[in-house]
């Protein structure tokens, strides 16, 4: 697929998710107004929508219609938004800038940001509960809820974040870094692909085939994130550049160096592409997304 096609697909996903989130989130006038304003501020109109694009691209490769994927795409982006709001809090990474604007706790206040994160997380599951009103069977909708819940908890995002926080000012080797990122970043990326597959009523065999695609993709995404943190500028990233080094966090860049990190991300991307071949799918959008993951600049 030409880059232009990926660009058009991705712009379409971004607009669709923003329109749907406008509808799913309570209005900023509804009481408690500042909580709803903070939730909207942190989830609508920003971010690459990489995880939503994975949902739509996976479902598309399996013949799902868009309306069957909408709730899954919004749910993964709501969990992602929640994790970013909490990640930026003073008790966690203490970052003031996110997606090119003030972090939620700076724009509002800390208690509001904590509550906004909590409420975005529960809204994700609320949205998924309605998935069986679309073309998704109630059984598949329940599997979506299960998949997203396990990706978000102590054996997923939250667990990865706990390891991340424990590694500040500590040495880590490649295998520990991989374990952390398999949870912290990888879990939601794997869940995005899994929910896309479930939108198409995929069976467990296909879900496993696609997990062999999404696992190396998730790790490649994080390696590129680590490289960008150390090499790109704050304006391009929309979040503070060099934050990992400043916080003395071990990264692929600090452990392996830039060249070997890039080579490893390329190797993982090839593994992901090979897994798509093995699955026997016409998955042009997923292929383009895998290649984008490697080449992205923010
Ligand atoms: C699940 C209870 C519970 C808590 C959340 C804070 C936290 C625990 C997890 C942190 C998750 C985190 C910040 C992971 C980093 C992943 C990452 C590379 C984020 C950046 O993703 P992009 O580049 O961001 O897709 P945009 O802004 O484009 O959406």
mmCIF file of N, CA, C and O in Angstrom, residues 224 228 288-298:
data_model
loop_
_atom_site.group_PDB
_atom_site.id
_atom_site.type_symbol
_atom_site.label_atom_id
_atom_site.label_comp_id
_atom_site.label_asym_id
_atom_site.label_seq_id
_atom_site.Cartn_x
_atom_site.Cartn_y
_atom_site.Cartn_z
ATOM 1 N N UNK A 224 11.446 2.323 19.308
ATOM 2 C CA UNK A 224 11.483 3.581 18.552
ATOM 3 C C UNK A 224 11.152 4.749 19.489
ATOM 4 O O UNK A 224 11.771 5.819 19.410
ATOM 5 N N UNK A 228 13.454 7.957 20.001
ATOM 6 C CA UNK A 228 12.957 9.323 19.779
ATOM 7 C C UNK A 228 13.133 10.178 21.032
ATOM 8 O O UNK A 228 13.480 11.357 20.942
ATOM 9 N N UNK A 288 1.480 -1.720 6.418
ATOM 10 C CA UNK A 288 1.883 -0.311 6.356
ATOM 11 C C UNK A 288 2.066 0.256 7.758
ATOM 12 O O UNK A 288 2.984 1.036 8.008
ATOM 13 N N UNK A 289 1.189 -0.152 8.677
ATOM 14 C CA UNK A 289 1.327 0.334 10.059
ATOM 15 C C UNK A 289 2.616 -0.171 10.694
ATOM 16 O O UNK A 289 3.286 0.551 11.432
ATOM 17 N N UNK A 290 2.972 -1.430 10.389
ATOM 18 C CA UNK A 290 4.218 -1.991 10.943
ATOM 19 C C UNK A 290 5.412 -1.190 10.428
ATOM 20 O O UNK A 290 6.335 -0.857 11.190
ATOM 21 N N UNK A 291 5.380 -0.840 9.144
ATOM 22 C CA UNK A 291 6.508 -0.091 8.580
ATOM 23 C C UNK A 291 6.529 1.334 9.117
ATOM 24 O O UNK A 291 7.586 1.895 9.403
ATOM 25 N N UNK A 292 5.321 1.901 9.323
ATOM 26 C CA UNK A 292 5.247 3.249 9.919
ATOM 27 C C UNK A 292 5.886 3.243 11.310
ATOM 28 O O UNK A 292 6.606 4.169 11.704
ATOM 29 N N UNK A 293 5.617 2.173 12.077
ATOM 30 C CA UNK A 293 6.112 2.073 13.456
ATOM 31 C C UNK A 293 7.622 2.298 13.494
ATOM 32 O O UNK A 293 8.162 2.947 14.386
ATOM 33 N N UNK A 294 8.270 1.750 12.488
ATOM 34 C CA UNK A 294 9.729 1.834 12.415
ATOM 35 C C UNK A 294 10.203 3.219 12.001
ATOM 36 O O UNK A 294 11.242 3.694 12.454
ATOM 37 N N UNK A 295 9.416 3.857 11.121
ATOM 38 C CA UNK A 295 9.899 5.112 10.513
ATOM 39 C C UNK A 295 9.352 6.360 11.187
ATOM 40 O O UNK A 295 9.687 7.471 10.795
ATOM 41 N N UNK A 296 8.478 6.200 12.185
ATOM 42 C CA UNK A 296 7.789 7.371 12.725
ATOM 43 C C UNK A 296 8.762 8.385 13.333
ATOM 44 O O UNK A 296 9.847 8.002 13.796
ATOM 45 N N UNK A 297 8.329 9.661 13.340
ATOM 46 C CA UNK A 297 9.195 10.717 13.868
ATOM 47 C C UNK A 297 8.662 11.290 15.179
ATOM 48 O O UNK A 297 9.258 12.149 15.784
ATOM 49 N N UNK A 298 7.447 10.827 15.606
ATOM 50 C CA UNK A 298 6.904 11.286 16.876
ATOM 51 C C UNK A 298 5.951 10.245 17.413
ATOM 52 O O UNK A 298 5.622 9.283 16.716
#
